[in-house]
Amino acid sequence: MILDMFIFQDAPARRSENGLHGLLNVGFLAVVIFRLSQVAGKRVPLLGSVVKQINHVVTGADLAWEVSVGPGFMLYHPTGVVMGRRVKAGANLKVQSSVTISEAPRGQETVLGNNVRLGAGCRIIKPLSLADDVSVGANAVVTKSCERPEAVLVGIPAHELSA
């Protein structure tokens, strides 16, 4: 029951995009270990941190167990992906390689809506919020919230592309 809820909730998204091969790659493994770290961390925080470190060593993804991500989470290339504590993301978060979402200070959080896509190397470096269906381009540095659904953010600092 717990495995269904915490691990396999992400499998349908992975399977639908890449067939069976999608279940056997390192990105899916990183998500499975992340979900295990969440389960362990809620019971024994130190154990959650240990499982998080195993994920970092095995897959290259540094995902704090305290991060909240909805179902359908996909890491296409987990190497170099960093997500600090106090990050809350909706369903179907899609993340490319070397993405950093910095840890928010106590009392604040970074909130990502549903169906957010984060391009390779992008950075989210302040507590902020992104609306549903926002796409962040490769190597963009996001420093301000974007409340417009379906926006595309690019550049350093990131700005919205004109429609």
Coordinates of N, CA and C in Angstrom, one line a residue:
M1 N 0.8 -1.2 0.0 CA 0.0 0.0 0.0 C 0.9 1.3 0.0
I2 N 1.9 1.3 0.9 CA 2.7 2.5 1.0 C 3.5 2.6 -0.3
L3 N 4.0 1.5 -0.9 CA 4.8 1.5 -2.1 C 3.9 2.1 -3.2
D4 N 2.7 1.7 -3.3 CA 1.8 2.2 -4.4 C 1.6 3.7 -4.2
M5 N 1.5 4.2 -3.0 CA 1.2 5.6 -2.8 C 2.4 6.5 -3.0
F6 N 3.6 6.0 -2.5 CA 4.8 6.9 -2.5 C 5.7 6.6 -3.7
I7 N 5.7 5.5 -4.3 CA 6.7 5.2 -5.3 C 6.0 5.1 -6.7
F8 N 5.0 4.3 -6.8 CA 4.4 4.0 -8.1 C 3.5 5.1 -8.6
Q9 N 3.2 6.1 -7.8 CA 2.4 7.2 -8.2 C 3.1 7.9 -9.4
D10 N 4.4 7.8 -9.5 CA 5.1 8.5 -10.6 C 5.3 7.6 -11.8
A11 N 5.1 6.3 -11.7 CA 5.3 5.3 -12.8 C 4.4 5.6 -14.0
P12 N 3.1 5.9 -13.8 CA 2.3 6.1 -15.0 C 2.8 7.2 -15.9
A13 N 3.3 8.3 -15.4 CA 3.8 9.4 -16.2 C 5.1 8.9 -16.9
R14 N 5.9 8.2 -16.2 CA 7.1 7.7 -16.8 C 6.8 6.7 -18.0
R15 N 5.9 5.8 -17.7 CA 5.6 4.7 -18.7 C 4.9 5.3 -19.9
S16 N 4.1 6.3 -19.7 CA 3.4 6.8 -20.9 C 4.3 7.6 -21.8
E17 N 5.3 8.2 -21.3 CA 6.2 8.9 -22.2 C 7.3 8.0 -22.9
N18 N 7.8 7.0 -22.2 CA 8.9 6.3 -22.6 C 8.8 4.8 -22.7
G19 N 7.6 4.3 -22.5 CA 7.3 2.8 -22.5 C 8.0 2.2 -21.3
L20 N 8.3 0.9 -21.4 CA 8.9 0.2 -20.3 C 10.3 0.7 -20.0
H21 N 11.0 1.1 -21.0 CA 12.4 1.6 -20.8 C 12.4 2.8 -19.8
G22 N 11.3 3.6 -19.8 CA 11.2 4.7 -18.9 C 11.2 4.3 -17.4
L23 N 10.8 3.1 -17.1 CA 10.8 2.6 -15.8 C 12.2 2.1 -15.3
L24 N 13.1 1.9 -16.3 CA 14.4 1.3 -16.0 C 15.5 2.2 -16.0
N25 N 15.3 3.5 -16.1 CA 16.4 4.5 -16.2 C 16.7 5.1 -14.9
V26 N 17.8 5.8 -14.8 CA 18.3 6.4 -13.6 C 17.4 7.5 -13.1
G27 N 16.7 8.2 -14.0 CA 15.8 9.3 -13.5 C 14.7 8.7 -12.7
F28 N 14.1 7.6 -13.2 CA 13.0 6.9 -12.4 C 13.6 6.4 -11.1
L29 N 14.8 5.8 -11.1 CA 15.4 5.3 -9.9 C 15.6 6.5 -8.9
A30 N 16.0 7.6 -9.3 CA 16.2 8.8 -8.4 C 14.8 9.2 -7.8
V31 N 13.8 9.1 -8.6 CA 12.4 9.4 -8.0 C 12.0 8.4 -7.0
V32 N 12.3 7.1 -7.3 CA 11.9 6.0 -6.4 C 12.6 6.2 -5.0
I33 N 14.0 6.4 -5.1 CA 14.7 6.6 -3.9 C 14.3 7.9 -3.1
F34 N 14.0 8.9 -3.9 CA 13.4 10.2 -3.2 C 12.1 9.8 -2.5
R35 N 11.2 9.1 -3.1 CA 10.0 8.8 -2.4 C 10.2 7.9 -1.2
L36 N 11.2 7.0 -1.3 CA 11.6 6.2 -0.1 C 12.1 7.1 1.0
S37 N 12.9 8.1 0.6 CA 13.5 9.0 1.6 C 12.4 9.8 2.3
Q38 N 11.3 10.2 1.6 CA 10.2 10.9 2.2 C 9.5 10.0 3.2
V39 N 9.3 8.7 2.9 CA 8.6 7.8 3.8 C 9.5 7.6 5.0
A40 N 10.8 7.4 4.8 CA 11.7 7.2 6.0 C 11.8 8.4 6.8
G41 N 11.9 9.6 6.2 CA 12.1 10.8 6.9 C 11.0 11.2 7.8
K42 N 9.8 10.9 7.3 CA 8.6 11.2 8.1 C 8.5 10.3 9.4
R43 N 9.1 9.2 9.4 CA 9.2 8.3 10.5 C 10.4 8.6 11.4
V44 N 11.6 8.6 10.7 CA 12.8 8.9 11.4 C 13.6 9.8 10.6
P45 N 13.6 11.1 11.0 CA 14.3 12.1 10.1 C 15.8 11.8 9.7
L46 N 16.5 11.2 10.7 CA 17.9 10.9 10.3 C 17.9 9.8 9.2
L47 N 17.0 8.9 9.3 CA 17.0 7.9 8.2 C 16.6 8.5 6.9
G48 N 15.7 9.4 6.9 CA 15.4 10.1 5.6 C 16.6 10.8 5.0
S49 N 17.4 11.4 5.9 CA 18.7 12.1 5.4 C 19.7 11.1 4.9
V50 N 19.7 9.9 5.5 CA 20.7 8.9 5.0 C 20.2 8.4 3.6
V51 N 18.9 8.1 3.5 CA 18.4 7.7 2.2 C 18.6 8.8 1.1
K52 N 18.4 10.0 1.5 CA 18.7 11.2 0.6 C 20.1 11.1 0.1
Q53 N 21.1 10.9 1.0 CA 22.5 10.8 0.6 C 22.8 9.6 -0.3
I54 N 22.1 8.5 0.0 CA 22.3 7.4 -0.9 C 21.8 7.7 -2.4
N55 N 20.7 8.5 -2.4 CA 20.2 8.9 -3.7 C 21.2 9.8 -4.4
H56 N 21.8 10.7 -3.6 CA 22.8 11.6 -4.2 C 24.0 10.8 -4.8
V57 N 24.5 9.8 -4.0 CA 25.7 9.1 -4.5 C 25.3 8.2 -5.7
V58 N 24.2 7.5 -5.6 CA 23.8 6.6 -6.7 C 23.4 7.3 -8.0
T59 N 22.6 8.3 -7.9 CA 22.0 8.9 -9.1 C 22.5 10.3 -9.4
G60 N 23.1 11.0 -8.4 CA 23.5 12.4 -8.6 C 22.5 13.4 -8.3
A61 N 21.3 13.0 -7.8 CA 20.2 13.9 -7.5 C 20.3 14.2 -6.0
D62 N 20.3 15.5 -5.6 CA 20.4 15.9 -4.2 C 19.0 16.5 -3.8
L63 N 18.1 15.6 -3.4 CA 16.7 16.0 -3.2 C 16.4 15.8 -1.7
A64 N 16.2 16.9 -1.0 CA 15.9 16.9 0.4 C 14.6 16.1 0.6
W65 N 14.6 15.2 1.6 CA 13.4 14.4 1.9 C 12.2 15.2 2.3
E66 N 12.4 16.5 2.7 CA 11.3 17.3 3.2 C 10.6 18.0 2.0
V67 N 11.1 17.9 0.8 CA 10.5 18.5 -0.4 C 9.2 17.8 -0.6
S68 N 8.2 18.6 -1.0 CA 6.8 18.0 -1.3 C 6.6 18.1 -2.8
V69 N 6.5 17.0 -3.5 CA 6.2 17.0 -5.0 C 5.0 16.0 -5.2
G70 N 4.1 16.5 -6.0 CA 2.9 15.7 -6.3 C 3.2 14.6 -7.3
P71 N 2.2 13.8 -7.6 CA 2.4 12.6 -8.5 C 2.8 13.0 -9.9
G72 N 3.5 12.1 -10.6 CA 3.9 12.4 -12.0 C 5.3 13.1 -12.0
F73 N 6.0 13.1 -10.9 CA 7.3 13.7 -10.9 C 8.3 13.0 -11.8
M74 N 9.0 13.7 -12.7 CA 9.9 13.1 -13.6 C 11.3 13.9 -13.6
L75 N 12.3 13.1 -13.4 CA 13.7 13.7 -13.6 C 14.3 13.0 -14.8
Y76 N 14.4 13.8 -15.9 CA 14.9 13.2 -17.1 C 16.4 12.9 -17.0
H77 N 17.2 13.7 -16.4 CA 18.6 13.4 -16.2 C 18.9 13.9 -14.8
P78 N 18.9 13.1 -13.8 CA 19.0 13.5 -12.4 C 20.3 14.1 -11.9
T79 N 21.4 13.9 -12.7 CA 22.7 14.4 -12.3 C 22.7 15.9 -12.1
G80 N 23.1 16.3 -10.9 CA 23.2 17.7 -10.6 C 21.9 18.4 -10.2
V81 N 20.8 17.7 -10.1 CA 19.6 18.3 -9.7 C 19.6 18.5 -8.1
V82 N 19.3 19.7 -7.7 CA 19.3 20.0 -6.3 C 18.0 20.6 -5.9
M83 N 17.3 20.1 -4.9 CA 16.1 20.7 -4.4 C 16.2 20.8 -2.9
G84 N 16.2 22.0 -2.4 CA 16.4 22.2 -0.9 C 15.1 22.1 -0.2
R85 N 15.1 22.1 1.1 CA 13.9 22.0 2.0 C 13.0 23.2 1.7
R86 N 11.8 23.0 2.1 CA 10.7 24.0 1.9 C 10.4 24.4 0.5
V87 N 10.5 23.3 -0.4 CA 10.0 23.4 -1.7 C 8.8 22.6 -1.9
K88 N 7.7 23.2 -2.4 CA 6.4 22.5 -2.6 C 6.1 22.6 -4.1
A89 N 5.9 21.4 -4.7 CA 5.6 21.4 -6.2 C 4.3 20.6 -6.4
G90 N 3.6 21.0 -7.4 CA 2.3 20.3 -7.7 C 2.6 19.0 -8.5
A91 N 1.6 18.5 -9.2 CA 1.7 17.3 -10.0 C 2.4 17.5 -11.3
N92 N 3.0 16.5 -11.8 CA 3.7 16.5 -13.1 C 4.8 17.4 -13.2
L93 N 5.6 17.6 -12.2 CA 6.8 18.4 -12.3 C 7.8 17.7 -13.2
K94 N 8.4 18.3 -14.2 CA 9.3 17.8 -15.1 C 10.6 18.6 -15.0
V95 N 11.7 17.8 -14.7 CA 13.0 18.5 -14.4 C 14.1 17.9 -15.3
Q96 N 14.9 18.8 -15.9 CA 16.0 18.4 -16.7 C 17.3 18.4 -15.8
S97 N 18.4 18.1 -16.3 CA 19.7 18.0 -15.5 C 20.1 19.4 -15.0
S98 N 20.9 19.3 -13.9 CA 21.6 20.4 -13.3 C 20.6 21.5 -12.9
V99 N 19.4 21.2 -12.5 CA 18.5 22.3 -12.0 C 18.7 22.4 -10.5
T100 N 18.7 23.7 -10.1 CA 18.8 24.0 -8.6 C 17.6 24.8 -8.2
I101 N 16.9 24.3 -7.1 CA 15.9 25.0 -6.5 C 16.4 25.2 -5.0
S102 N 16.8 26.4 -4.7 CA 17.5 26.6 -3.4 C 16.5 26.5 -2.2
E103 N 17.0 26.2 -1.1 CA 16.2 26.0 0.1 C 15.7 27.4 0.6
A104 N 14.4 27.4 0.9 CA 13.8 28.7 1.3 C 14.1 28.9 2.8
P105 N 14.2 30.1 3.3 CA 14.4 30.4 4.7 C 13.2 29.9 5.5
R106 N 13.5 29.7 6.8 CA 12.4 29.2 7.7 C 11.2 30.2 7.6
G107 N 10.0 29.7 7.5 CA 8.8 30.5 7.4 C 8.4 30.9 6.0
Q108 N 9.2 30.5 5.0 CA 8.9 30.8 3.6 C 9.0 29.5 2.9
E109 N 8.5 29.5 1.7 CA 8.7 28.3 0.8 C 8.6 28.7 -0.7
T110 N 9.2 27.8 -1.5 CA 9.1 28.0 -2.9 C 8.0 27.1 -3.4
V111 N 7.0 27.6 -4.1 CA 5.9 26.9 -4.6 C 5.8 26.8 -6.1
L112 N 5.8 25.6 -6.6 CA 5.7 25.4 -8.1 C 4.3 24.8 -8.3
G113 N 3.6 25.3 -9.3 CA 2.3 24.8 -9.6 C 2.3 23.4 -10.3
N114 N 1.2 23.0 -10.8 CA 1.1 21.8 -11.6 C 1.7 21.9 -13.0
N115 N 2.2 20.9 -13.5 CA 2.7 20.8 -14.9 C 3.8 21.8 -15.2
V116 N 4.7 22.1 -14.2 CA 5.8 23.0 -14.4 C 6.9 22.2 -15.0
R117 N 7.6 22.9 -16.0 CA 8.8 22.3 -16.7 C 10.0 23.1 -16.4
L118 N 11.1 22.5 -15.9 CA 12.3 23.2 -15.6 C 13.4 22.7 -16.6
G119 N 13.9 23.7 -17.4 CA 14.9 23.3 -18.4 C 16.3 23.1 -17.8
A120 N 17.2 22.5 -18.5 CA 18.5 22.1 -18.0 C 19.3 23.3 -17.5
G121 N 19.8 23.2 -16.3 CA 20.7 24.2 -15.7 C 20.0 25.4 -15.2
C122 N 18.6 25.4 -15.2 CA 18.0 26.6 -14.6 C 18.1 26.7 -13.1
R123 N 18.0 27.9 -12.5 CA 18.1 28.1 -11.1 C 16.9 28.8 -10.6
I124 N 16.4 28.4 -9.5 CA 15.4 29.2 -8.7 C 16.0 29.5 -7.4
I125 N 16.4 30.7 -7.2 CA 17.3 31.1 -6.1 C 16.6 31.9 -4.9
K126 N 15.4 32.1 -5.0 CA 14.7 32.8 -3.9 C 13.3 32.2 -3.7
P127 N 12.8 32.3 -2.5 CA 11.4 31.8 -2.3 C 10.5 32.5 -3.2
L128 N 9.7 31.8 -4.0 CA 8.8 32.4 -4.9 C 7.8 31.4 -5.3
S129 N 6.9 31.8 -6.2 CA 5.9 30.9 -6.7 C 5.8 31.0 -8.2
L130 N 5.5 29.8 -8.8 CA 5.3 29.7 -10.3 C 3.9 29.1 -10.5
A131 N 3.2 29.7 -11.4 CA 1.8 29.3 -11.7 C 1.8 27.9 -12.4
D132 N 0.6 27.4 -12.6 CA 0.5 26.1 -13.3 C 1.0 26.3 -14.8
D133 N 1.6 25.2 -15.3 CA 2.0 25.1 -16.7 C 3.1 26.1 -17.1
V134 N 3.9 26.6 -16.2 CA 5.0 27.5 -16.5 C 6.2 26.7 -16.9
S135 N 6.9 27.2 -18.0 CA 8.1 26.5 -18.4 C 9.3 27.5 -18.2
V136 N 10.3 26.9 -17.7 CA 11.5 27.7 -17.4 C 12.6 27.2 -18.4
G137 N 13.2 28.1 -19.2 CA 14.2 27.8 -20.2 C 15.5 27.4 -19.6
A138 N 16.3 26.7 -20.4 CA 17.6 26.3 -20.0 C 18.5 27.4 -19.5
N139 N 19.1 27.2 -18.4 CA 20.1 28.2 -17.8 C 19.4 29.5 -17.3
A140 N 18.1 29.6 -17.3 CA 17.4 30.8 -16.8 C 17.6 30.8 -15.2
V141 N 17.7 32.1 -14.7 CA 17.8 32.3 -13.3 C 16.6 33.0 -12.8
V142 N 15.7 32.3 -12.1 CA 14.4 32.8 -11.7 C 14.6 33.4 -10.3
T143 N 14.2 34.7 -10.2 CA 14.4 35.5 -9.0 C 13.1 36.1 -8.5
K144 N 12.0 36.0 -9.4 CA 10.7 36.6 -9.1 C 9.6 35.6 -9.4
S145 N 8.5 35.7 -8.7 CA 7.3 34.9 -8.9 C 6.7 35.2 -10.3
C146 N 6.1 34.2 -10.8 CA 5.3 34.3 -12.1 C 4.0 33.7 -11.8
E147 N 3.0 34.5 -11.8 CA 1.6 34.1 -11.5 C 0.8 33.9 -12.8
R148 N 1.3 34.0 -14.0 CA 0.6 33.8 -15.2 C 0.7 32.4 -15.7
P149 N -0.4 31.6 -15.7 CA -0.3 30.2 -16.2 C 0.2 30.2 -17.7
E150 N 1.0 29.2 -18.0 CA 1.5 28.9 -19.3 C 2.6 29.9 -19.7
A151 N 3.1 30.6 -18.8 CA 4.2 31.5 -19.1 C 5.5 30.8 -19.4
V152 N 6.4 31.4 -20.2 CA 7.7 30.8 -20.5 C 8.7 31.8 -20.0
L153 N 9.6 31.4 -19.1 CA 10.6 32.3 -18.5 C 12.0 31.9 -19.1
V154 N 12.7 32.9 -19.5 CA 14.1 32.7 -20.1 C 15.0 33.9 -19.6
G155 N 16.3 33.6 -19.6 CA 17.3 34.7 -19.4 C 17.8 34.7 -18.0
I156 N 18.7 35.7 -17.8 CA 19.4 35.9 -16.5 C 19.4 37.4 -16.3
P157 N 18.6 37.9 -15.3 CA 17.5 37.1 -14.6 C 16.4 36.8 -15.5
A158 N 15.6 35.8 -15.1 CA 14.5 35.3 -16.0 C 13.5 36.3 -16.2
H159 N 13.0 36.4 -17.4 CA 11.8 37.3 -17.7 C 10.9 36.5 -18.6
E160 N 9.6 37.0 -18.6 CA 8.6 36.3 -19.4 C 8.8 36.6 -20.9
L161 N 8.7 35.6 -21.7 CA 8.7 35.9 -23.2 C 7.4 36.5 -23.6
S162 N 7.4 37.4 -24.5 CA 6.2 38.1 -24.9 C 5.3 37.1 -25.7
A163 N 4.0 37.2 -25.6 CA 3.1 36.3 -26.3 C 2.9 36.7 -27.7

